Coordinates of C-alpha atoms in Angstrom, one line a residue:
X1296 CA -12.7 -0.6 8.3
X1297 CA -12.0 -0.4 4.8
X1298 CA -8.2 -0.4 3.3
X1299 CA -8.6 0.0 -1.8
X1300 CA 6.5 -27.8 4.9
X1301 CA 3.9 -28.3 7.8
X1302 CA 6.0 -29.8 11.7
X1303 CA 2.0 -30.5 13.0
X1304 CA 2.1 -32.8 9.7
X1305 CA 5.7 -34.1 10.7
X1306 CA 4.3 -34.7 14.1
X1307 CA 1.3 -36.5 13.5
X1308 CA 2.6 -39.1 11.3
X1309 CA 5.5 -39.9 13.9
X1310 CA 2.5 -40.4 15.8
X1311 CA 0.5 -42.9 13.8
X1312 CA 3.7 -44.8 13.3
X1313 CA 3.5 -45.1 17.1
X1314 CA 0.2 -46.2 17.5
X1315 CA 0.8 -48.8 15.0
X1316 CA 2.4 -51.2 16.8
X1317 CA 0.0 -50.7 19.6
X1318 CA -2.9 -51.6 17.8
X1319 CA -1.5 -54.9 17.4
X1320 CA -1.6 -55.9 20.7
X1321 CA -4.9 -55.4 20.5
X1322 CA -6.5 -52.3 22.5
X1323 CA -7.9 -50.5 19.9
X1324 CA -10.8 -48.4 21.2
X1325 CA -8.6 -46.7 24.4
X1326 CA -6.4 -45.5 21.4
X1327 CA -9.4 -44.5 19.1
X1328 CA -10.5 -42.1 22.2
X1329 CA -7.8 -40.9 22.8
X1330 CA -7.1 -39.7 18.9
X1331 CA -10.1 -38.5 19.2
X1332 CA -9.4 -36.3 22.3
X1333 CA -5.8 -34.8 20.9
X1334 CA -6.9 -34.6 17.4
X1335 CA -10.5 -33.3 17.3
X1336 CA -12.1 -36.4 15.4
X1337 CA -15.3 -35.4 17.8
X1338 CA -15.7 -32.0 15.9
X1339 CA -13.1 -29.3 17.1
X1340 CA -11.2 -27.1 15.1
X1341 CA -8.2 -28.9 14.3
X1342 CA -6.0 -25.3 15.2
X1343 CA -8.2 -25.0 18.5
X1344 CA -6.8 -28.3 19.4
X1345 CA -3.0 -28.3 18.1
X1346 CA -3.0 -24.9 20.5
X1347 CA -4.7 -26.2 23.4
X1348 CA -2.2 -29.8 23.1
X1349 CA 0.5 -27.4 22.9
X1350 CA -0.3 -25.5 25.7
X1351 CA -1.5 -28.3 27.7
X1352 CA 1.4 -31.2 26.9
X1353 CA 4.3 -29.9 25.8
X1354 CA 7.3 -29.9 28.3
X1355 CA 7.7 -25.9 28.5
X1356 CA 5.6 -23.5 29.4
X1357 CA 4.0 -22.0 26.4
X1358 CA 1.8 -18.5 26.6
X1359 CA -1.9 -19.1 25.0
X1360 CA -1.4 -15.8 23.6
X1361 CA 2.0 -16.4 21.6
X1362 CA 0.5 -19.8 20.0
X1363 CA -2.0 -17.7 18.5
X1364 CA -0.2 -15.3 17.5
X1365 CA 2.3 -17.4 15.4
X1366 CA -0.7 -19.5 14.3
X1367 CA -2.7 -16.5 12.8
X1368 CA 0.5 -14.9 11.7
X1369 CA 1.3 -18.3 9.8
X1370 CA -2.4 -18.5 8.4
X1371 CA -1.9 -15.3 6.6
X1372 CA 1.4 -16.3 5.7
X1373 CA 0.2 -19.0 3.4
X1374 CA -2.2 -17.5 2.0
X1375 CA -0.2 -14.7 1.0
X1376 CA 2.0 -16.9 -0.9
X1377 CA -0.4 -19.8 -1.9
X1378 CA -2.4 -16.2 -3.7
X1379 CA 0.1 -14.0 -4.4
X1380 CA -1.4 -11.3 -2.0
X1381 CA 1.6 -8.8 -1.0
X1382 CA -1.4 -6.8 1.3
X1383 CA -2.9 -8.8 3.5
X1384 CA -1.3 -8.9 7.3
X1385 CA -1.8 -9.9 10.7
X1386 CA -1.3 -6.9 13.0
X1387 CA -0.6 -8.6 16.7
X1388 CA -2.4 -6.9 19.5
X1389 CA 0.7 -4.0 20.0
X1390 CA 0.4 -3.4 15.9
X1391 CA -3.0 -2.6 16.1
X1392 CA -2.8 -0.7 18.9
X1393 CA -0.1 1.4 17.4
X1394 CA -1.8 1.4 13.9
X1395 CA -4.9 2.5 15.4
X1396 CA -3.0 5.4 17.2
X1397 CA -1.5 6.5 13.8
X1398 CA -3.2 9.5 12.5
X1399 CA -3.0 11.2 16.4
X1400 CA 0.8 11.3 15.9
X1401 CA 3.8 13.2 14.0
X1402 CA 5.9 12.1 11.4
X1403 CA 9.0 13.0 9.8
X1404 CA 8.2 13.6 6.7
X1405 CA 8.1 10.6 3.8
X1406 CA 5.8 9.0 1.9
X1407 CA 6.7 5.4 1.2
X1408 CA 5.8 1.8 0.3
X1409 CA 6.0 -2.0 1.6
X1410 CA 8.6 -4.2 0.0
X1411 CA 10.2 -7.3 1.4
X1412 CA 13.1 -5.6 3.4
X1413 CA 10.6 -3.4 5.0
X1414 CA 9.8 0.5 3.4
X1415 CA 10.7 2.0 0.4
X1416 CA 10.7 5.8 0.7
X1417 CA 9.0 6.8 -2.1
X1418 CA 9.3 10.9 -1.8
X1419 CA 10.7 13.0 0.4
X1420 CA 8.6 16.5 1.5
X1421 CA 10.9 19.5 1.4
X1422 CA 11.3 21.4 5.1
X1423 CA 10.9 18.2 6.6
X1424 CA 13.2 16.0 9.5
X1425 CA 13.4 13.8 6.9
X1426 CA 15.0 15.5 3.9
X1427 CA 16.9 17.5 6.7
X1428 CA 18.6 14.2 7.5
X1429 CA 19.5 13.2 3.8
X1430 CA 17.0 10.5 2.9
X1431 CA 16.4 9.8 -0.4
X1432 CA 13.6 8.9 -2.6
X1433 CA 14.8 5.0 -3.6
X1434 CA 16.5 4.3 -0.2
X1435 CA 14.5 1.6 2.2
X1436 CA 13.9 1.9 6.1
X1437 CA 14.4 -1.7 7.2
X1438 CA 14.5 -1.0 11.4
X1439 CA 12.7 1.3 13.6
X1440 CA 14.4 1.6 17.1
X1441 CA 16.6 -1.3 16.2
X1442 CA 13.8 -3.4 15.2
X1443 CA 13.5 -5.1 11.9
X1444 CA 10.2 -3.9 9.9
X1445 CA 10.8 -6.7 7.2
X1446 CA 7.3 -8.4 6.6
X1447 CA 5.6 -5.9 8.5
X1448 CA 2.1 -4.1 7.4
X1449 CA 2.9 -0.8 6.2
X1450 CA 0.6 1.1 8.0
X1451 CA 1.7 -0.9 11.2
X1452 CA 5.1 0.0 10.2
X1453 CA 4.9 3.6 9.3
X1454 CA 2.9 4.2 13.1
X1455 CA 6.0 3.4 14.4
X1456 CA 7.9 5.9 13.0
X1457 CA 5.6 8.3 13.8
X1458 CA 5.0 9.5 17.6
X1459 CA 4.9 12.7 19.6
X1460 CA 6.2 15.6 18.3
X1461 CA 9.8 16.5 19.9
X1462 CA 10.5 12.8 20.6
X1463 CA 13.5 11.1 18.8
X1464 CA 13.2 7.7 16.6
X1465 CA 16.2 5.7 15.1
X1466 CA 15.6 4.9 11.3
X1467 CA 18.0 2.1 9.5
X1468 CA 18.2 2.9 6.3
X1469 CA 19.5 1.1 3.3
X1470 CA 20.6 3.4 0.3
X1471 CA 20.5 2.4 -3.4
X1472 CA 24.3 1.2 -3.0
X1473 CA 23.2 -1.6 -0.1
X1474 CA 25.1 0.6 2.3
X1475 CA 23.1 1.0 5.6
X1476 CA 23.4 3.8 8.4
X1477 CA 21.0 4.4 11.3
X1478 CA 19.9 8.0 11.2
X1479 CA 18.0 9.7 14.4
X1480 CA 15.5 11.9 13.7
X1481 CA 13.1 14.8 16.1
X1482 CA 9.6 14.0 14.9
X1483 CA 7.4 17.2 14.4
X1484 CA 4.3 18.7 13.2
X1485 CA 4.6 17.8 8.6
X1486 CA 2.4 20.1 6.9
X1487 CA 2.7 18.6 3.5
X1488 CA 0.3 20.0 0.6
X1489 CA -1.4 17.4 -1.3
X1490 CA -1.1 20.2 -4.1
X1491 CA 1.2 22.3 -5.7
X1492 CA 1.2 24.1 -9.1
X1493 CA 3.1 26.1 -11.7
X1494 CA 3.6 27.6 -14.6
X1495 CA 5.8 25.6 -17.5
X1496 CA 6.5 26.9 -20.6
X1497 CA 7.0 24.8 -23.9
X1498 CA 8.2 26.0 -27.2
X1499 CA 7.2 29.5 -25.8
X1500 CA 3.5 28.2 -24.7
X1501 CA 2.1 28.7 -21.0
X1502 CA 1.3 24.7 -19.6
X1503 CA 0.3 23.7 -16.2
X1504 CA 2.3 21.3 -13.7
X1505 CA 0.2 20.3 -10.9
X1506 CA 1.4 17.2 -8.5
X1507 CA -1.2 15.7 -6.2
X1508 CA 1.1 14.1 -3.3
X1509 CA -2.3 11.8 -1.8
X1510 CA -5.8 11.2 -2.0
X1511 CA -7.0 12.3 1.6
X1512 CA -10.1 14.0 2.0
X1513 CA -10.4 17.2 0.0
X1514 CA -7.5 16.0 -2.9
X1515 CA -10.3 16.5 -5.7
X1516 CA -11.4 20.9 -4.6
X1517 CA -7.4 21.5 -3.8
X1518 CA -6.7 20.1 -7.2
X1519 CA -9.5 21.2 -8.9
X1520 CA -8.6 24.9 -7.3
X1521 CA -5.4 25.1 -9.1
X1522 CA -5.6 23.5 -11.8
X1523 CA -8.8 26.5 -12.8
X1524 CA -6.0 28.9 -11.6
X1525 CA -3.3 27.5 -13.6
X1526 CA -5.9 27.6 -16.9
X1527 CA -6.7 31.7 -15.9
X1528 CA -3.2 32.4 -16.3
X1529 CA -3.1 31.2 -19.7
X1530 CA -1.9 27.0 -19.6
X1531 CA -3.1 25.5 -22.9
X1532 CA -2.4 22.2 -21.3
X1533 CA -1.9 20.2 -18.2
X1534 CA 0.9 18.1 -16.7
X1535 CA -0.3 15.9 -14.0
X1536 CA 2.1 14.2 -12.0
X1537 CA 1.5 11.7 -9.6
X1538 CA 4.7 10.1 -9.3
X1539 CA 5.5 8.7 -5.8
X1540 CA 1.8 9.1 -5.0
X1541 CA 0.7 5.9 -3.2
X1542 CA -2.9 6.3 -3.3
X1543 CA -5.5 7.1 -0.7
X1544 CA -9.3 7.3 -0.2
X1545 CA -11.4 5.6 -3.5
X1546 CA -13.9 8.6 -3.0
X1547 CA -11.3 11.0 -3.6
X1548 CA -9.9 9.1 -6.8
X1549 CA -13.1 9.0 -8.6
X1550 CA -13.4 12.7 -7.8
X1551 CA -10.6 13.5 -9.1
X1552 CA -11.0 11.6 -12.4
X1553 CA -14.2 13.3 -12.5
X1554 CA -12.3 16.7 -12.9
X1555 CA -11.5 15.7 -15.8
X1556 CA -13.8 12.3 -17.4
X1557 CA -16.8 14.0 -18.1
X1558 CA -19.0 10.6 -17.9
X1559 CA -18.9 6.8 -18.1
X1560 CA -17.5 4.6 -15.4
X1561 CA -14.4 5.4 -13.6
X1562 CA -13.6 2.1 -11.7
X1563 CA -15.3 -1.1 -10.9
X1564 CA -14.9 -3.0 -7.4
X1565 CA -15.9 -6.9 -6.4
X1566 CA -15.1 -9.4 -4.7
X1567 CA -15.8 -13.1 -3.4
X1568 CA -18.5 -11.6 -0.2
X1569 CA -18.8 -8.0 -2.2
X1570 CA -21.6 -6.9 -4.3
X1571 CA -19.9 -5.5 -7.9
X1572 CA -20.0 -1.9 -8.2
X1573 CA -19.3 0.2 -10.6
X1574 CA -18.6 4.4 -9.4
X1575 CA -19.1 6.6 -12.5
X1576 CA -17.8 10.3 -12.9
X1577 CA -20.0 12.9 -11.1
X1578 CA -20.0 16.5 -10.8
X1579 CA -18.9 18.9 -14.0
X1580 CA -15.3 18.6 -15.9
X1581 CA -13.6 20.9 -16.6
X1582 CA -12.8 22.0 -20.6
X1583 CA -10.7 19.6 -22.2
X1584 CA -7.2 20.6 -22.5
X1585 CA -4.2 18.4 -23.7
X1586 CA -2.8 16.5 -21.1
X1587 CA -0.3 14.6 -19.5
X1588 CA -0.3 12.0 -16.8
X1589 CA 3.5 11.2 -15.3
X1590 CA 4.1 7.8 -13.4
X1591 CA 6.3 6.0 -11.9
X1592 CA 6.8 2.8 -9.6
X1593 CA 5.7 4.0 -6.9
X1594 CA 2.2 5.6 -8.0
X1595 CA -0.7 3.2 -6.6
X1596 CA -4.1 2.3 -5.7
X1597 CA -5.7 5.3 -6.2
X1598 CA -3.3 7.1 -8.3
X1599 CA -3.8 4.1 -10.8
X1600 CA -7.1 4.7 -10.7
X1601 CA -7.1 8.4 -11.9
X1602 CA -4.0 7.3 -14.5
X1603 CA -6.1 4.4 -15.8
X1604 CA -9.4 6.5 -16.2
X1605 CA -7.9 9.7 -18.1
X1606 CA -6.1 7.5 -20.3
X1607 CA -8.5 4.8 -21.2
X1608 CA -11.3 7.7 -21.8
X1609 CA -8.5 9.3 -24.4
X1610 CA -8.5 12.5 -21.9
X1611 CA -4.8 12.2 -21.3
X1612 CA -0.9 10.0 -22.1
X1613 CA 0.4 8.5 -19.9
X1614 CA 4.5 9.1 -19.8
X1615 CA 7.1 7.7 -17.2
X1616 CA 7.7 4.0 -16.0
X1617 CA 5.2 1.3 -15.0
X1618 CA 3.0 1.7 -11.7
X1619 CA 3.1 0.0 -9.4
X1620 CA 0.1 -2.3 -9.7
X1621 CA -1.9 -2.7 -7.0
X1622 CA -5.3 -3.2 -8.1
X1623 CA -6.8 -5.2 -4.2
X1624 CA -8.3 -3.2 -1.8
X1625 CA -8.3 -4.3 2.2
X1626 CA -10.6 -4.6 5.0
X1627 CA -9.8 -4.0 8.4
X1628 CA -11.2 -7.0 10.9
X1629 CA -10.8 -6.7 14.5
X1630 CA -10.5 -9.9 16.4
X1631 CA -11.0 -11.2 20.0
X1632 CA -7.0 -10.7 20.8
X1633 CA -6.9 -7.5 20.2
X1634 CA -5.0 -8.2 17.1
X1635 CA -6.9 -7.5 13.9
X1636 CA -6.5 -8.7 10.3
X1637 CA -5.8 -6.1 7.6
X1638 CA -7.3 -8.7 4.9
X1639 CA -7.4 -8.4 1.1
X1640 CA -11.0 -9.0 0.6
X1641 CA -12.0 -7.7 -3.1
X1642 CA -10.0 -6.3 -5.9
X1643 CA -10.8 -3.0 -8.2
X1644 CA -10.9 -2.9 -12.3
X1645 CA -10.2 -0.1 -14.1
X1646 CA -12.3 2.4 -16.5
X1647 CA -12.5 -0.8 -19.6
X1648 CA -12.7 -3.9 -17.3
X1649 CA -9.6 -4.6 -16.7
X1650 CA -7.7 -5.6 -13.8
X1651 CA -3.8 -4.6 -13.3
X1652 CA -3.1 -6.2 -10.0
X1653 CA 0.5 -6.9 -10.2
X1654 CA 0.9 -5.3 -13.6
X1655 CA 0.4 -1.7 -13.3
X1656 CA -0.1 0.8 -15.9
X1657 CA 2.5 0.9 -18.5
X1658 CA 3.2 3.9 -20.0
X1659 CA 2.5 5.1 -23.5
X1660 CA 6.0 7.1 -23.6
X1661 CA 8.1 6.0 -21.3
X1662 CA 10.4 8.3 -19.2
X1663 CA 12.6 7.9 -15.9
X1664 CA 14.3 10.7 -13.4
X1665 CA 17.5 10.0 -12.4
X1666 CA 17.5 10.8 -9.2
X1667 CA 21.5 11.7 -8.8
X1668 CA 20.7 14.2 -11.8
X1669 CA 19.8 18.1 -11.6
X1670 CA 17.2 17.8 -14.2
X1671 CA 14.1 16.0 -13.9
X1672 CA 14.1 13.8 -17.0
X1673 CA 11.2 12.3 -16.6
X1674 CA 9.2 15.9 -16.6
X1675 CA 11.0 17.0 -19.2
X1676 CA 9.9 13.6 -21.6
X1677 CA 6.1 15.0 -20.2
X1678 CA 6.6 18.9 -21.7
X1679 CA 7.7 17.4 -24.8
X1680 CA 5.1 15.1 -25.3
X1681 CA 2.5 17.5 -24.1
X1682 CA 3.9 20.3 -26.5
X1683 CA 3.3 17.4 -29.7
X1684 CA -0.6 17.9 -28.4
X1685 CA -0.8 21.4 -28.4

């Protein structure tokens, strides 16, 4: 399924140190097997052995299950940090389960992202339980039910704020000040739009605002579908803001560039056991019209994509702050536990080449809302530069 130090070291040598003095009395061969036995010179994975020992010697009782837990949740661990990989996880056998439930279930009504302290809401859908309740874009959801998310795999994470409509979850959340409150929500039935669309005006000229929320299937005809209605009613230009949008299929991204990219290469994916592949833009664009593309932290993955390909093919600007910059896509590997790994197994590169893992997009013109403000700064920055193009 497709996603776009060491106390055994410590332990050993105490060990040796032992077996040392031993030696010099002279009975080396009984010690040599029995190395051998504990310690896997004979051929046995050396983690297959440190969790058998464990299980077998040590003076509690220790559950097979948890000592493989910790040891695959440790593997990933390192590699995160030895690679600088913030999106590969292990999800334990109740994760997966969960995660695996997700789309069956209701929400309450925010899009967010993983950080360190668990997840950042990144918008908040009006007529929701969640904008009802006061959450903010900016503030972070570090428990669910009283338990911490910190380190946890957003979409393991997120599955356990969602559940059956009617039921009740605990959220803590952390606002922009550091202040924290728990806040209990009803979960229902979201219907969120991945589109919505209107008429702007600048300097007395009709321009389009379209914002695309995700890239789930059918993103690419929804969009396409307004933004032909906006140009009917008379927009000479285009606004299109995918700020807070954290990505979604990599079908639906290159079909949405291809709205607008008439040809040429959209985006590029590899990796170390995946054949290079480059998807190009398909289908008919429509008329070029000036255009604007708004970001902001929080627009990723796919949403790079699209921002990356309009703007390296000159179709639009790019205004707002940096993305986000996640430029790896993941892999979803079931294992014998019941557990799977939600592994980072290939990365993408953009329209030219390049790669901007953990360096977004920056803008052209930058721009940021101020959330506490009436007025949306950063959309306003985006008229006014679109209005220089018209």
């Amino acid at each position: 399924m497709r996603r776009l130090g060491h106390p055994l070291l410590v332990a050993a040598l105490v060990v040796v140190g032992l077996l040392v003095g031993i030696v010099v009395g002279g009975q080396i061969d009984p010690i040599r097997d029995a190395v051998d036995d504990v310690f896997g010179a004979k051929g046995e994975d050396a983690t297959s052995q440190a969790v058998s020992a464990i299980k077998d010697d040590y003076f509690h009782t220790v559950d097979q299950s948890d000592l493989e837990n910790a040891s695959i949740a440790s593997i990933v661990a390192h590699i995160k940090q030895r690679y600088n990989d913030r999106f590969s996880h292990y999800l334990n056998p109740t994760d997966y389960a969960q995660f695996q439930q997700g789309s069956r279930l209701s929400g309450v009504g925010v899009a967010v992202r993983e950080v360190a302290q668990g997840l950042r809401v990144a918008t908040v859908y009006p007529r929701t339980p969640a904008r009802e309740a006061g959450i903010r874009h900016g503030d972070v959801i570090t428990a669910v039910n009283g338990e911490s998310i910190a380190g946890k795999d957003a979409g393991a994470a997120t599955t356990r704020i969602r559940g059956p409509a009617g039921t009740k979850v605990t959220l803590t959340v952390q606002s922009r000040d550091g202040s924290k409150r728990d806040v209990t929500l009803t979960r229902r039935e979201v219907d969120i739009p991945q589109v919505a669309g209107r008429i702007e005006t600048v300097n007395g000229r009709k321009v389009g605002y379209v914002r695309l929320t995700g890239f789930f299937p059918g993103a690419h005809g929804e969009l396409r579908q307004e933004v032909e209605e906006l140009y009917r009613q008379g927009a000479r230009g285009l606004i299109l803001d995918l700020r807070g949008n954290g990505g979604g299929l990599l079908t639906e991204a290159v079909l949405v560039s291809s709205i607008f990219v008439a040809d040429g290469p959209i985006v590029t994916t590899e990796g170390r056991t995946q054949s290079r592949r480059t998807l190009n833009a398909t289908g008919d664009s429509l008329p070029h019209h000036p255009m604007v593309v708004l970001v902001d932290g929080d627009t990723a993955s796919a949403s790079e994509i699209v921002t990356a390909a309009l703007e390296q093919s000159g179709t639009a600007k790019v205004v707002g702050t940096t993305s986000f910059g996640k430029g790896t896509f993941q892999e979803v590997i079931p294992l014998n536990n019941g557990g799977a790994l939600d592994l980072t197994v290939g990365q993408y590169l953009t329209r030219n080449g390049t790669s901007i893992n953990g360096f977004g997009i920056a803008p052209q013109v930058r721009a940021r809302d101020i959330p506490s403000t009436k007025p949306d700064e950063g959309l306003n920055r985006a008229l006014r530069v679109l209005g220089q193009q018209l």
